[in-house]
Amino acid sequence: MPKVVTKPSTADSIPSVPRKPHHAHHRRLQRQSSKWSVNSAGEADDERTPSPPDSRMRPISQDEQSSGSSTSSSAAAYPGEDSRPTSRKELLGFYTYSFAAEVFVVCGLGAFIPITLEDLARASPTAVRADDHSKACNSHPHGIDLYDLRDARTVSGTSKAPSKQCVFNLFGAEVNTASFAMYTFSISVLLQALVVVTMSGAADHGRYRKALLVTFALTGSIATMLFLPVTPAVYWLGSLWAMVGNVCIGASFVLLNSGEVRTSYESWAGHGQQRSGEHNSDRHVADDTTPLLQAAEQTATPYPLSAATPSPQMQLSTKISSYGVGIGYIASIMVQFLSVFILRTTGGSLFSLRLVLFTIGLWWLSFMIPAAIWLRPRPGPPLAFGHGAKKLSWSGYIAYSWVNLGKTMARARRLKDVLLFLGAWFLVSDAIATVSGTAILFAKTTLGMESSALALINVMVTLSGIAGAFTWSKVSRMMQLTSSQTILTCICLFELIPLYGLLGYVPAVQRLGCFGLQQQWEMYPLGAVYGLVLGGLSSYCRSLYGELIPPGSEAAFYALYAITDKGSSVFGPAIVGAITDATGEIRPAFFFLAILVGLPIPLMYYVNVDRGRWDAAVLAEESAPHVVEEEEQAEE
């Protein structure tokens, strides 16, 4: 079935459209709009009524309308298409994978993997004090003499006393033990970007999306469990398992995000087909296979006439995304309490940290299984479909992925709002990762906090993240904020964190002996602010980006999203590390963080969702393989 795009009827529906489609394309949009536009009473609307800009938003056939079946589906648009409406069980599978995998992100990458890698390096045979190579670093269970740290720290946290940094021999080079985790993360980010690009073609086309998701989840969870037998003598194995886990979690979430876009579109179609006045939340599902949003009568869902009114699609996508993040945070808080219990009962040793990581991997593996059962494959169109050629092999999909990356970047250059958003997201995601890593390092080395205390900070972050994921949509609706305005609000709140850290340089605050991150307890309220911001950004940024990308190219554009997300994280931590090496302190890095958090504000301010949605739909229609054939038929 050809993709259908219709232009909004009023001039104020979209503030500005920088270009118009050529005449043949415009005639085709007008000719096909009548196939889509049906009002709430079931009557045909005129061709000016806008319609959903996606090929999956199909009209209900006459047979389906007459039968009133909620489980019926239209004829497949390509061989192997699964056109069944989204069921409750399928959505449950999406939430279950978030419940399984978010634990690795929050508990593993966010806290215990960096600590474990540094402790493995500190306990390695070649590790010595940076200021005295005659002293080993493994006297304390975590390689740090906490008394010495507190004694060397002044009230302002800016003492010139010698630090207790450690160095060790890494393949013949003398490396700081704290840098070991940073280098591991940087390499894993590079590998993750390569893998995401390589598998994007197979994810977007054919039947491989679910198989790839299960494969990455299985590999990543097992790699995390393999931290348990790692000892300081083979510390490099910890680095290897961390790389594998980070690559797998990134790739699996790209695949899940692509599926979530399709789920949102399918659910939106069902939402548009509900009876007038019947709310989505009041529907009852008969069984596990009944469509999540049952269809009765088709209604047209025009673009919002005001930029302050989100489209039904964006509302549903944001709701699904927010609930997914919130459910993942619920799982994380459960595992974090379990981790604190393990650390307290086993003495907080290096073995305790490895046991915690084993538990995280086991959790990921266990809850991945039901998610794999409930999620449908939802195969995409074969690459060769419509061209009379044979299906591509795996090597063909890989080659296509890299070629398509170049094409995706070229196409993205035509989408002004995608470029603005990706630029802002590059800076935001870098700030998120850098603030998190800097805070852990600052709390451990400057404030002298132990692993169990750091885990409690992570609990605070997760609790506030749950609140943010579930309440930001209500706050935004109550204050009548658009998605981009909600994101801007989160960023401004985020800016308070580095600014608060800089209060430690104010003489009056220094004399108080507290505030400005001079006491350990101050990390907990800051963690709450960080979690609240992260909960809003995680759900709204992903949903907003989904509104701006061309329909039918979800995996390719989400691969670009993931590359922007993870690739940016290389720069922030490296700059913070350079500042720390140059000054001997971590606190000066808060100046850089304040600038980094503030930079995306002007970029996000100029993102126009209505314009971006229209541009993406037009670009998708122009790029479709059936465009030329339809134009030739129209001319005849």
XYZ file of C-alpha atoms in Angstrom:
636
model
C 0.000 0.000 0.000
C 1.493 3.372 -0.940
C 2.355 5.861 1.734
C -0.106 8.695 2.070
C 0.566 12.245 3.170
C -1.860 15.141 3.116
C -1.106 18.752 3.786
C -2.871 20.640 6.595
C -5.710 22.776 5.357
C -5.144 25.941 7.356
C -2.220 28.264 7.049
C -1.690 28.410 10.759
C -1.592 24.629 11.209
C 2.108 24.638 10.422
C 3.970 27.848 11.116
C 6.292 27.566 8.155
C 6.999 25.060 5.432
C 10.374 25.851 3.875
C 9.656 24.096 0.622
C 6.717 22.774 -1.367
C 6.523 19.381 -3.057
C 6.630 19.361 -6.829
C 3.303 19.552 -8.667
C 2.984 15.852 -9.481
C 3.690 14.967 -5.890
C 1.211 17.593 -4.660
C -1.501 16.253 -6.997
C -0.884 12.772 -5.689
C -1.273 13.925 -2.087
C -4.558 15.617 -2.920
C -5.819 12.621 -4.900
C -5.055 10.145 -2.111
C -6.255 12.246 0.803
C -9.848 11.169 0.250
C -8.836 7.591 1.040
C -7.875 8.636 4.545
C -10.236 11.364 5.697
C -13.250 10.062 7.583
C -14.890 12.120 10.303
C -16.138 10.948 13.668
C -19.591 10.106 12.297
C -18.085 7.802 9.694
C -18.737 10.225 6.818
C -16.154 11.042 4.206
C -14.456 14.355 4.729
C -13.047 16.550 2.014
C -9.503 16.206 0.790
C -8.283 19.089 2.882
C -8.541 17.076 6.104
C -5.026 16.122 7.143
C -4.104 12.533 7.819
C -1.455 10.602 9.675
C 1.924 10.839 7.912
C 2.751 7.146 7.985
C 2.210 4.155 5.763
C 1.074 2.037 8.675
C -1.938 4.307 9.286
C -4.205 2.343 7.002
C -7.955 2.970 6.441
C -10.390 0.350 7.725
C -11.883 -1.750 4.954
C -15.643 -1.953 4.457
C -15.659 -5.547 5.688
C -13.899 -4.530 8.891
C -16.303 -1.643 9.456
C -19.366 -3.807 8.908
C -18.155 -6.646 11.103
C -16.937 -4.409 13.917
C -14.275 -6.935 14.783
C -11.565 -5.599 17.019
C -9.020 -8.113 15.899
C -9.321 -7.783 12.165
C -6.494 -6.503 10.058
C -6.058 -5.225 6.537
C -4.318 -6.977 3.706
C -0.549 -7.031 3.986
C 1.199 -4.198 2.150
C 4.213 -6.454 1.532
C 4.987 -10.152 1.981
C 5.239 -11.106 5.646
C 3.747 -7.896 7.062
C 2.065 -8.279 10.453
C -0.832 -5.831 10.193
C -2.631 -6.950 13.362
C -3.411 -4.136 15.814
C -1.207 -3.873 18.873
C -2.385 -6.147 21.685
C -2.124 -5.706 25.428
C 0.336 -8.596 25.596
C 2.626 -6.977 22.998
C 2.709 -3.731 24.934
C 3.377 -5.739 28.084
C 6.378 -7.256 26.311
C 7.721 -3.759 25.613
C 7.335 -2.778 29.260
C 8.839 -6.064 30.455
C 12.033 -5.539 28.481
C 12.366 -2.070 29.989
C 11.880 -3.741 33.379
C 14.689 -6.171 32.519
C 17.292 -4.022 30.765
C 16.992 -0.627 32.448
C 18.565 -2.218 35.522
C 21.846 -2.634 33.647
C 21.818 1.024 32.590
C 20.939 2.510 35.969
C 22.657 0.097 38.359
C 25.408 -1.299 36.147
C 26.672 1.515 33.931
C 25.416 4.217 36.295
C 27.140 2.996 39.438
C 28.706 -0.413 39.927
C 30.634 -1.036 36.697
C 32.797 2.128 36.989
C 33.468 1.432 40.675
C 34.280 -2.212 40.012
C 36.643 -1.412 37.136
C 38.539 1.117 39.231
C 38.774 -1.290 42.160
C 40.003 -4.085 39.869
C 42.726 -1.766 38.590
C 43.644 -0.600 42.117
C 43.920 -4.192 43.318
C 45.959 -5.339 40.310
C 49.568 -6.484 40.957
C 51.141 -3.411 39.321
C 48.998 -0.735 41.023
C 50.939 1.788 43.149
C 50.320 5.215 44.664
C 50.752 7.981 42.129
C 52.733 10.114 44.607
C 54.774 7.211 46.011
C 55.437 4.239 43.750
C 56.806 2.268 46.699
C 53.327 1.905 48.236
C 50.691 -0.454 46.874
C 47.073 0.624 46.448
C 45.269 -2.506 47.568
C 45.406 -2.088 51.375
C 41.757 -0.979 51.610
C 38.936 -3.129 50.185
C 38.272 -0.352 47.684
C 41.868 0.752 47.230
C 41.378 4.052 49.072
C 42.272 5.059 52.593
C 39.139 7.028 53.475
C 40.733 8.599 56.566
C 43.551 10.031 54.484
C 41.081 11.446 51.989
C 39.050 13.253 54.624
C 42.173 14.456 56.374
C 43.573 15.884 53.148
C 40.327 17.649 52.318
C 39.699 21.142 53.604
C 36.261 22.573 54.287
C 36.033 23.994 50.792
C 37.124 20.758 49.203
C 39.959 22.500 47.426
C 42.986 21.470 49.469
C 46.396 21.352 47.864
C 47.343 18.279 49.920
C 48.660 15.344 47.930
C 45.912 13.148 46.519
C 45.805 9.383 46.926
C 45.472 8.640 43.231
C 46.784 5.309 41.978
C 48.427 4.273 38.729
C 49.012 0.854 37.218
C 50.645 -0.701 34.192
C 48.227 -1.117 31.275
C 49.920 -2.806 28.326
C 53.210 -1.081 29.135
C 51.723 2.348 29.854
C 51.256 3.971 33.252
C 47.548 4.751 33.564
C 45.512 6.281 36.371
C 43.088 3.739 37.810
C 40.203 6.191 37.473
C 41.025 6.623 33.781
C 40.750 2.866 33.249
C 36.959 3.012 33.505
C 36.862 6.081 31.242
C 38.918 4.419 28.523
C 36.742 1.320 28.754
C 33.623 3.413 28.354
C 35.064 5.366 25.410
C 36.032 2.208 23.516
C 32.647 0.625 24.204
C 30.912 3.738 22.878
C 32.860 3.477 19.631
C 32.076 -0.228 19.298
C 28.442 0.395 20.117
C 28.146 2.975 17.356
C 29.677 0.571 14.830
C 27.327 -2.245 15.849
C 24.228 -0.057 15.816
C 24.980 1.168 12.314
C 25.818 -2.321 11.064
C 22.559 -3.893 12.213
C 20.238 -0.975 11.384
C 19.387 -2.326 7.926
C 18.382 -5.728 9.268
C 16.367 -4.009 11.996
C 14.442 -1.765 9.613
C 13.782 -4.405 6.942
C 12.966 -8.066 6.962
C 12.230 -10.298 9.931
C 15.383 -9.844 12.018
C 14.353 -7.146 14.519
C 13.135 -9.449 17.283
C 15.905 -12.020 16.694
C 18.555 -9.312 17.002
C 16.937 -7.912 20.134
C 16.956 -11.330 21.813
C 20.546 -12.014 20.700
C 21.917 -8.744 22.082
C 19.969 -9.120 25.320
C 21.216 -12.669 25.845
C 24.840 -11.742 25.092
C 24.831 -8.618 27.257
C 23.239 -10.290 30.263
C 25.669 -13.226 30.192
C 28.648 -10.854 29.858
C 27.461 -8.975 32.939
C 27.120 -12.212 34.911
C 30.693 -13.127 33.950
C 32.005 -10.319 36.183
C 31.704 -12.747 39.096
C 34.841 -14.840 38.340
C 36.989 -11.828 37.352
C 39.952 -11.245 39.682
C 42.492 -8.379 39.834
C 45.056 -10.601 38.115
C 42.840 -10.598 34.997
C 41.357 -7.121 35.443
C 41.210 -6.698 31.668
C 38.381 -9.244 31.540
C 36.252 -6.802 33.509
C 36.918 -4.184 30.862
C 35.977 -6.658 28.127
C 32.675 -7.655 29.761
C 31.831 -3.992 30.340
C 32.383 -3.245 26.651
C 30.239 -6.189 25.568
C 27.464 -5.208 27.960
C 27.456 -1.566 26.881
C 27.407 -2.488 23.192
C 24.546 -4.942 23.690
C 22.385 -2.665 25.819
C 22.718 0.175 23.330
C 21.898 -2.005 20.326
C 18.948 -3.681 22.054
C 17.377 -0.378 23.042
C 17.701 0.933 19.478
C 15.772 -2.139 18.332
C 13.218 -1.692 21.114
C 12.764 2.008 20.320
C 12.126 1.191 16.680
C 9.484 -1.306 17.733
C 7.965 1.221 20.133
C 7.456 3.670 17.265
C 5.571 1.002 15.346
C 3.577 0.108 18.461
C 2.658 3.770 18.945
C 1.556 4.115 15.342
C -0.550 0.934 15.516
C -2.082 1.992 18.804
C -2.748 5.485 17.438
C -4.578 3.963 14.492
C -6.752 2.013 16.883
C -7.261 5.106 18.992
C -8.489 6.989 15.951
C -10.969 4.221 15.245
C -12.660 4.259 18.648
C -16.215 5.489 19.087
C -16.636 9.183 19.632
C -16.454 10.175 23.281
C -14.981 6.870 24.413
C -11.706 7.290 26.254
C -8.755 5.056 25.784
C -8.215 4.477 29.461
C -11.779 3.236 29.918
C -11.510 0.402 27.452
C -11.425 -3.176 28.724
C -9.359 -5.898 27.070
C -11.054 -9.300 26.860
C -7.914 -11.404 26.663
C -4.191 -11.307 25.938
C -4.626 -11.339 22.176
C -7.332 -8.693 21.929
C -6.032 -5.472 20.354
C -4.858 -2.955 22.909
C -7.020 -0.200 21.410
C -10.058 -1.711 19.746
C -11.410 -0.332 16.488
C -15.042 0.535 15.914
C -15.493 3.520 13.669
C -12.740 5.353 11.867
C -12.097 8.969 12.685
C -9.692 11.418 11.140
C -7.049 12.829 13.455
C -5.820 16.114 11.996
C -2.634 17.813 12.981
C -3.109 20.101 15.943
C -4.046 23.608 14.942
C -1.840 24.976 17.671
C 1.737 24.092 18.461
C 0.723 24.023 22.116
C -1.596 21.066 21.491
C 0.288 17.787 21.033
C -1.047 15.371 18.442
C -2.824 12.224 19.697
C 0.095 10.239 18.289
C 2.610 12.226 20.348
C 0.456 11.955 23.461
C 0.252 8.170 23.106
C 3.930 7.789 22.203
C 4.950 9.951 25.154
C 2.686 7.938 27.457
C 4.139 4.599 26.300
C 7.702 5.932 26.492
C 7.170 7.497 29.927
C 5.637 4.342 31.340
C 8.486 2.278 29.901
C 11.071 4.493 31.581
C 9.112 4.510 34.833
C 8.735 0.729 34.887
C 12.457 0.373 34.207
C 13.185 2.658 37.146
C 10.938 0.582 39.401
C 13.025 -2.470 38.546
C 16.203 -0.468 39.150
C 15.121 0.632 42.602
C 14.388 -2.978 43.549
C 17.814 -4.140 42.376
C 19.537 -1.207 44.077
C 18.027 -2.080 47.448
C 19.128 -5.656 46.851
C 22.609 -4.390 45.953
C 22.879 -2.346 49.146
C 21.870 -5.436 51.115
C 24.558 -7.509 49.355
C 27.224 -4.875 49.995
C 26.284 -4.531 53.674
C 26.148 -8.263 54.371
C 29.309 -9.234 52.486
C 31.554 -6.466 53.801
C 31.659 -4.210 50.734
C 34.654 -5.995 49.251
C 35.595 -6.296 45.591
C 33.850 -9.670 45.549
C 30.691 -7.921 46.786
C 30.744 -5.601 43.786
C 31.227 -8.508 41.390
C 28.347 -10.356 43.046
C 26.137 -7.301 42.553
C 26.995 -7.225 38.840
C 26.202 -10.939 38.572
C 22.787 -10.197 40.098
C 22.206 -7.389 37.593
C 23.030 -9.682 34.673
C 20.791 -12.435 36.047
C 17.915 -9.959 36.377
C 18.373 -8.819 32.767
C 18.405 -12.410 31.520
C 15.433 -13.584 33.587
C 12.978 -10.870 32.574
C 14.186 -10.768 28.987
C 12.642 -14.219 28.442
C 8.948 -13.248 28.872
C 9.547 -10.061 26.882
C 10.929 -12.161 24.018
C 7.834 -14.360 24.143
C 5.303 -11.522 24.162
C 6.881 -9.165 21.617
C 5.816 -9.799 18.033
C 8.467 -9.835 15.291
C 6.628 -7.158 13.253
C 8.828 -7.741 10.170
C 9.515 -4.723 8.013
C 9.408 -4.614 4.223
C 12.199 -6.596 2.512
C 14.839 -4.387 0.950
C 14.218 -5.849 -2.487
C 10.424 -5.572 -2.254
C 9.013 -3.809 -5.286
C 12.172 -4.125 -7.361
C 11.795 -7.705 -8.603
C 15.086 -8.782 -7.000
C 15.886 -11.559 -4.571
C 16.099 -10.944 -0.864
C 19.485 -9.822 0.388
C 21.845 -11.995 2.411
C 23.301 -10.913 5.764
C 26.265 -9.351 3.990
C 23.839 -7.437 1.823
C 22.014 -6.106 4.872
C 25.318 -5.026 6.441
C 26.447 -3.263 3.270
C 23.050 -1.637 2.972
C 23.283 -0.399 6.577
C 26.471 1.563 5.961
C 25.300 2.902 2.639
C 22.033 3.832 4.272
C 23.858 5.703 7.054
C 25.291 8.056 4.474
C 21.875 8.432 2.897
C 20.292 8.945 6.306
C 22.731 11.724 7.108
C 22.061 13.276 3.713
C 18.314 13.028 4.297
C 18.696 14.431 7.806
C 20.335 17.512 6.312
C 16.994 18.243 4.605
C 15.175 18.082 7.937
C 15.934 21.307 9.766
C 14.236 20.282 12.986
C 15.978 16.899 13.074
C 19.326 18.687 12.840
C 18.370 21.135 15.584
C 17.148 18.334 17.808
C 20.192 16.106 17.232
C 22.496 19.032 17.979
C 20.667 19.690 21.235
C 20.500 15.984 22.081
C 24.240 15.623 21.458
C 24.909 18.190 24.166
C 22.163 17.019 26.531
C 23.209 13.359 26.434
C 26.855 14.320 26.898
C 25.882 16.420 29.904
C 23.809 13.587 31.395
C 26.639 11.067 31.135
C 29.343 13.522 32.224
C 27.475 14.843 35.258
C 26.751 11.282 36.381
C 30.366 10.124 36.061
C 31.759 13.299 37.594
C 29.387 13.051 40.553
C 30.405 9.453 41.285
C 34.099 10.323 41.072
C 33.648 13.484 43.153
C 31.670 11.671 45.849
C 34.156 8.812 46.050
C 37.454 10.710 45.960
C 36.650 14.174 47.327
C 33.859 13.421 49.798
C 35.167 9.934 50.639
C 31.880 8.056 50.190
C 31.884 4.254 50.190
C 30.219 1.975 47.639
C 27.102 1.388 49.733
C 26.648 5.149 50.160
C 27.078 5.631 46.414
C 24.443 2.953 45.881
C 22.048 4.896 48.107
C 22.628 7.974 45.958
C 21.650 5.872 42.978
C 18.502 4.829 44.860
C 17.626 8.490 45.318
C 18.256 9.167 41.632
C 16.026 6.278 40.625
C 13.175 7.187 42.986
C 13.060 10.721 41.641
C 13.426 9.340 38.112
C 10.270 7.284 38.633
C 8.465 10.390 39.834
C 9.726 12.319 36.827
C 8.748 9.659 34.300
C 5.182 9.450 35.618
C 4.536 13.096 36.533
C 6.223 15.206 33.851
C 3.364 14.496 31.425
C 0.843 15.691 34.029
C 2.904 18.784 34.836
C 3.291 19.585 31.164
C -0.443 19.159 30.537
C -1.350 21.246 33.570
C 0.991 24.068 32.518
C 0.035 23.651 28.829
C 3.624 23.083 27.769
C 4.622 21.581 24.449
C 7.067 18.688 24.417
C 9.962 20.973 23.486
C 9.033 23.415 26.258
C 8.953 20.549 28.754
C 12.435 19.503 27.651
C 13.653 23.092 28.055
C 12.223 23.159 31.574
C 14.126 19.971 32.407
C 17.371 21.428 31.047
C 16.994 24.608 33.100
C 16.425 22.490 36.206
C 19.466 20.411 35.239
C 21.591 23.572 35.196
C 21.118 23.923 38.949
C 23.398 20.928 39.619
C 26.738 22.337 38.357
C 25.833 25.796 39.628
C 25.313 24.339 43.092
C 28.719 22.664 42.913
C 30.296 26.027 42.101
C 28.903 27.501 45.328
C 31.846 25.781 47.016
C 34.051 28.595 45.685
C 31.996 31.349 47.364
C 33.866 32.453 50.553
C 30.673 32.916 52.572
C 29.532 29.399 51.707
C 32.987 28.004 52.512
C 32.814 29.490 56.003
C 29.492 27.735 56.623
C 31.132 24.367 56.101
C 28.112 23.037 54.221
C 26.280 23.665 50.958
C 28.157 23.857 47.686
C 28.915 20.107 47.895
C 31.055 20.254 51.029
C 29.237 17.488 52.915
C 28.277 13.965 51.898
C 24.552 14.447 52.611
C 24.354 17.122 49.909
C 24.769 14.465 47.237
C 21.326 13.040 48.022
C 19.140 16.092 47.196
C 21.258 16.731 44.109
C 20.704 13.104 43.128
C 16.968 13.701 43.443
C 17.161 16.686 41.093
C 19.254 14.687 38.632
C 16.769 11.801 38.643
C 13.791 14.104 38.189
C 15.449 15.712 35.184
C 16.553 12.385 33.743
C 13.030 10.940 33.992
C 11.611 13.800 31.951
C 14.381 13.948 29.373
C 14.437 10.178 28.826
C 10.763 10.003 27.898
C 10.167 13.323 26.149
C 13.314 13.447 24.014
C 12.750 9.992 22.566
C 9.076 10.653 21.811
C 9.750 14.084 20.336
C 12.416 12.665 18.053
C 9.970 9.987 16.906
C 7.672 12.752 15.682
C 10.411 14.302 13.540
C 11.748 11.253 11.662
C 10.454 10.027 8.274
C 7.967 7.129 8.568
C 9.429 3.806 7.464
C 12.997 4.701 8.470
C 12.726 4.326 12.228
C 15.694 2.024 12.829
C 17.996 4.041 10.560
C 17.135 7.353 12.223
C 17.163 5.842 15.704
C 20.627 4.515 14.889
C 21.594 8.130 14.182
C 19.924 9.055 17.478
C 21.913 6.380 19.331
C 25.187 7.403 17.681
C 24.523 11.004 18.689
C 23.613 9.892 22.199
C 26.485 7.532 22.931
C 29.077 9.148 20.687
C 28.774 12.450 22.490
C 29.633 10.769 25.789
C 33.251 10.397 24.705
C 33.970 14.123 24.871
C 32.525 15.276 28.196
C 34.268 12.733 30.443
C 37.536 13.241 28.562
C 37.398 17.002 29.120
C 36.540 16.534 32.798
C 39.475 14.152 33.103
C 41.792 16.684 31.481
C 40.595 19.424 33.842
C 41.113 17.139 36.824
C 44.611 16.189 35.684
C 45.524 19.835 35.095
C 44.205 21.181 38.403
C 44.490 18.138 40.643
C 40.844 18.604 41.654
C 37.434 17.670 40.304
C 35.486 20.725 41.457
C 36.794 23.039 38.666
C 35.071 20.723 36.194
C 31.742 22.154 37.368
C 32.539 25.299 35.338
C 32.673 23.178 32.204
C 29.514 21.285 33.186
C 27.583 24.528 33.667
C 28.475 25.581 30.121
C 27.753 22.133 28.677
C 24.270 21.928 30.217
C 23.336 25.424 29.021
C 24.473 25.072 25.393
C 21.499 23.000 24.101
C 18.883 25.507 25.296
C 18.889 27.764 22.181
C 18.922 24.760 19.834
C 15.929 23.094 21.488
C 14.077 26.414 21.586
C 13.988 26.593 17.781
C 12.701 23.017 17.235
C 9.250 23.230 15.589
C 7.381 19.932 15.893
C 4.628 20.713 13.365
C 7.102 21.796 10.720
C 9.356 18.830 11.451
C 6.489 16.343 11.222
C 5.370 17.697 7.870
C 8.909 17.799 6.449
C 9.508 14.207 7.548
C 6.277 12.995 5.954
C 7.036 14.755 2.676
C 10.576 13.381 2.626
C 9.294 9.854 3.282
C 6.806 10.140 0.426
C 9.392 11.519 -1.984
C 11.833 8.739 -1.088
C 9.336 5.895 -1.425
C 9.977 3.482 -4.340
C 6.396 3.722 -5.558
C 6.533 7.481 -6.157
C 7.779 7.250 -9.719
C 5.244 4.569 -10.624
C 2.350 6.610 -9.222
C 3.451 9.733 -11.057
C 3.574 7.839 -14.326
C 0.088 6.441 -13.717
C -1.202 9.912 -12.857
C 0.158 11.333 -16.084
C -1.565 8.561 -18.073
